[in-house]
Short mmCIF file of C-alpha atoms in Angstrom, two decimals:
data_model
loop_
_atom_site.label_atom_id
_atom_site.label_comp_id
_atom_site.label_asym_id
_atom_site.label_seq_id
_atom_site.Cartn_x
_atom_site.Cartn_y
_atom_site.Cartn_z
CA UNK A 146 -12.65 16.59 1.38
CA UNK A 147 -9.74 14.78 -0.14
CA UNK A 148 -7.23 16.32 2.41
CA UNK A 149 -9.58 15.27 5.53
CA UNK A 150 -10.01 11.65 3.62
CA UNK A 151 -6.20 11.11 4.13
CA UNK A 152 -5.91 12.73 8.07
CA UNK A 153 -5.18 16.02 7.38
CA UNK A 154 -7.70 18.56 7.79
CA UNK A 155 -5.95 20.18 10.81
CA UNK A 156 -2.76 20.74 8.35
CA UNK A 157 -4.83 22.55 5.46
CA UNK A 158 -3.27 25.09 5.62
CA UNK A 159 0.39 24.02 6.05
CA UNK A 160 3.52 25.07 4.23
CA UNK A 161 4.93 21.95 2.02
CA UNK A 162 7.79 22.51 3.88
CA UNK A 163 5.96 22.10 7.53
CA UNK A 164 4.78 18.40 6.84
CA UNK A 165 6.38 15.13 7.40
CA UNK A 166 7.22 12.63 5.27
CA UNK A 167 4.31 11.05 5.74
CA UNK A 168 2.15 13.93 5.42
CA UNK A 169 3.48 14.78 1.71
CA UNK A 170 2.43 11.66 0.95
CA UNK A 171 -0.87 11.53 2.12
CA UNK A 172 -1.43 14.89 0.20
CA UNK A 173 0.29 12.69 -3.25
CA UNK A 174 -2.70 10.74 -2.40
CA UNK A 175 -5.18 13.30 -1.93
CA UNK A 176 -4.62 14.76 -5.11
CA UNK A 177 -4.42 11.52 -6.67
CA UNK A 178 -8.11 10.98 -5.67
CA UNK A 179 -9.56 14.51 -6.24
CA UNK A 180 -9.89 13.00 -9.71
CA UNK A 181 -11.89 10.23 -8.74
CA UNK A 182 -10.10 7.66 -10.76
CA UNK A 183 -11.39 4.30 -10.77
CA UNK A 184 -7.65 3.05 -10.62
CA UNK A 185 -5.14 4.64 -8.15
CA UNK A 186 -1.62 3.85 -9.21
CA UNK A 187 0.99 3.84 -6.76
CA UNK A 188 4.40 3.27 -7.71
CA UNK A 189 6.67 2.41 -4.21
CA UNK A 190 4.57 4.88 -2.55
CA UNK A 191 5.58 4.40 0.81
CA UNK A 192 9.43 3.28 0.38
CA UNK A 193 10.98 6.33 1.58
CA UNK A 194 9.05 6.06 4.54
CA UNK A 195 10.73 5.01 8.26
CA UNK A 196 9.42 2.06 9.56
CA UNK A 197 6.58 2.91 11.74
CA UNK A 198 5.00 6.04 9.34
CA UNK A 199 5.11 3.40 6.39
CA UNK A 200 2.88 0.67 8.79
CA UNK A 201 0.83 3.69 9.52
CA UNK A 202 0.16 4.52 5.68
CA UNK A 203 -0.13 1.08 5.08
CA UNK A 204 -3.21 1.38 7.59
CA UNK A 205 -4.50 4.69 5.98
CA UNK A 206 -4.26 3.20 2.16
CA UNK A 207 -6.57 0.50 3.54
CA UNK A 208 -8.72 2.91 5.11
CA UNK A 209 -9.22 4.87 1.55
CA UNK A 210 -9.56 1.45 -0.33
CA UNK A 211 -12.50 0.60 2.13
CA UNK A 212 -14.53 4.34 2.06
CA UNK A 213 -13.37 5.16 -1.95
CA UNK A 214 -14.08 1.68 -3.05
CA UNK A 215 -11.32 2.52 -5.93
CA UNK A 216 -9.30 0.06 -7.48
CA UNK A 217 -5.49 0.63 -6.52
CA UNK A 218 -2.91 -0.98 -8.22
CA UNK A 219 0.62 -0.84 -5.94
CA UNK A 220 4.30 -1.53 -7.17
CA UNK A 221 6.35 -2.33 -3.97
CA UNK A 222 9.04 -4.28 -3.10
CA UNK A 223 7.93 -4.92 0.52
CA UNK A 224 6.29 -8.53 0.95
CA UNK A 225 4.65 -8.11 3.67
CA UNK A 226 3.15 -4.60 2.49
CA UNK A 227 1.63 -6.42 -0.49
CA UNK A 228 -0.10 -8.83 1.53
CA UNK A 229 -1.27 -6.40 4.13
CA UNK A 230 -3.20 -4.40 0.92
CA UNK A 231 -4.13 -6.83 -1.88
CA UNK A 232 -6.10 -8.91 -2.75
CA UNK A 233 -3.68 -10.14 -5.89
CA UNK A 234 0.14 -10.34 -5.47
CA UNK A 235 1.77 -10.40 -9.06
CA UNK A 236 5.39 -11.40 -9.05
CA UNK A 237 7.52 -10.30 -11.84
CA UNK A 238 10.06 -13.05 -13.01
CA UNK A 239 13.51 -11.87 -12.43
CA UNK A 240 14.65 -13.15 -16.20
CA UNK A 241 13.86 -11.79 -19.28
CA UNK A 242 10.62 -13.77 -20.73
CA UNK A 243 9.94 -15.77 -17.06
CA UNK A 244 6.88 -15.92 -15.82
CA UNK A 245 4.78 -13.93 -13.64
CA UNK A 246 2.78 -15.41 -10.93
CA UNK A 247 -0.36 -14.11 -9.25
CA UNK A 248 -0.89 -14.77 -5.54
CA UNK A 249 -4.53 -14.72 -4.42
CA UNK A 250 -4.74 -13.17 -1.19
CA UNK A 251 -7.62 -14.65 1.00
CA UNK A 252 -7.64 -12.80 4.14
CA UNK A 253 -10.17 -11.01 5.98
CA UNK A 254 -9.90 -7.06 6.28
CA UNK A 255 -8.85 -5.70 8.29
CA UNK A 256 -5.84 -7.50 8.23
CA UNK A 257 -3.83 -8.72 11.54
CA UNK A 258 -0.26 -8.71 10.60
CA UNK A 259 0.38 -11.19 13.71
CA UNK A 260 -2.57 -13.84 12.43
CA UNK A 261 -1.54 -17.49 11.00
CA UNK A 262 -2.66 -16.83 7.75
CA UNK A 263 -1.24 -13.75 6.96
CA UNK A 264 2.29 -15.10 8.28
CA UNK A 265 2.02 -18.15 6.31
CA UNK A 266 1.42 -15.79 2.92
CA UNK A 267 4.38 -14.02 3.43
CA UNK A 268 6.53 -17.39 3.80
CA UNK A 269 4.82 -18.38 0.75
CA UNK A 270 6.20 -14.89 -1.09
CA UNK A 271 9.44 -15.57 0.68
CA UNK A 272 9.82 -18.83 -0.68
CA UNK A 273 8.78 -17.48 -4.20
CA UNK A 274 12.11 -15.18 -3.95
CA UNK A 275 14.28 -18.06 -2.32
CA UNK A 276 14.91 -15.79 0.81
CA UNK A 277 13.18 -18.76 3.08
#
């Protein structure tokens, strides 16, 4: 079920050594979920990934979110990947005993990279890191 969840029923009965990048991790997903946690935590999942897989993942974790309804919790260093999948952006301080700050993320799903909004939120995170 799991493996068909994450695209890849046709591969079921692949060799680890036959399967993308991004196929081995869709299957670190799959068996994430075959224990039907009610948090999925997902540390830089998808930042060994080449541009266009990890935009494609990106797509599929929001997929899973939608159908699982299960509460993922994602450590990643891409901006515009944290906006794309949460709903809460928490921003570690970069100093010893700063503080954190929690971005509400008020966008309709599926989200549209391209839309005003969403472009806006990452200029907001950009501005939190003093890269805009």
């Amino acid at each position: 079920f799991y493996i068909a969840l994450v695209g890849l029923a046709e591969f079921s009965d692949a060799y680890p050594r036959q399967l993308s990048g991004g196929m081995a991790q869709r299957v670190g997903i799959a068996r994430a979920l075959t224990v039907q946690p009610e948090i999925l935590l997902l540390d830089e999942p998808l930042g060994a990934l080449d541009a266009m897989t990890k935009i494609s993942m990106q797509e599929e974790l929001a997929r899973i979110w939608n159908e699982e309804n299960v509460t993922m919790v994602v450590v990643t260093h891409d901006l515009e990947e944290a906006i794309y999948l949460a709903d809460r952006v928490l921003i570690l301080p970069k100093e010893k005993g700063g503080a954190a700050r929690l971005i509400d993320v008020d966008l309709p799903r599926p989200r549209d990279r391209s839309e005003s909004r969403f472009v806006r939120y990452r200029e907001e995170l950009l501005r939190e890191f003093g890269l805009h």
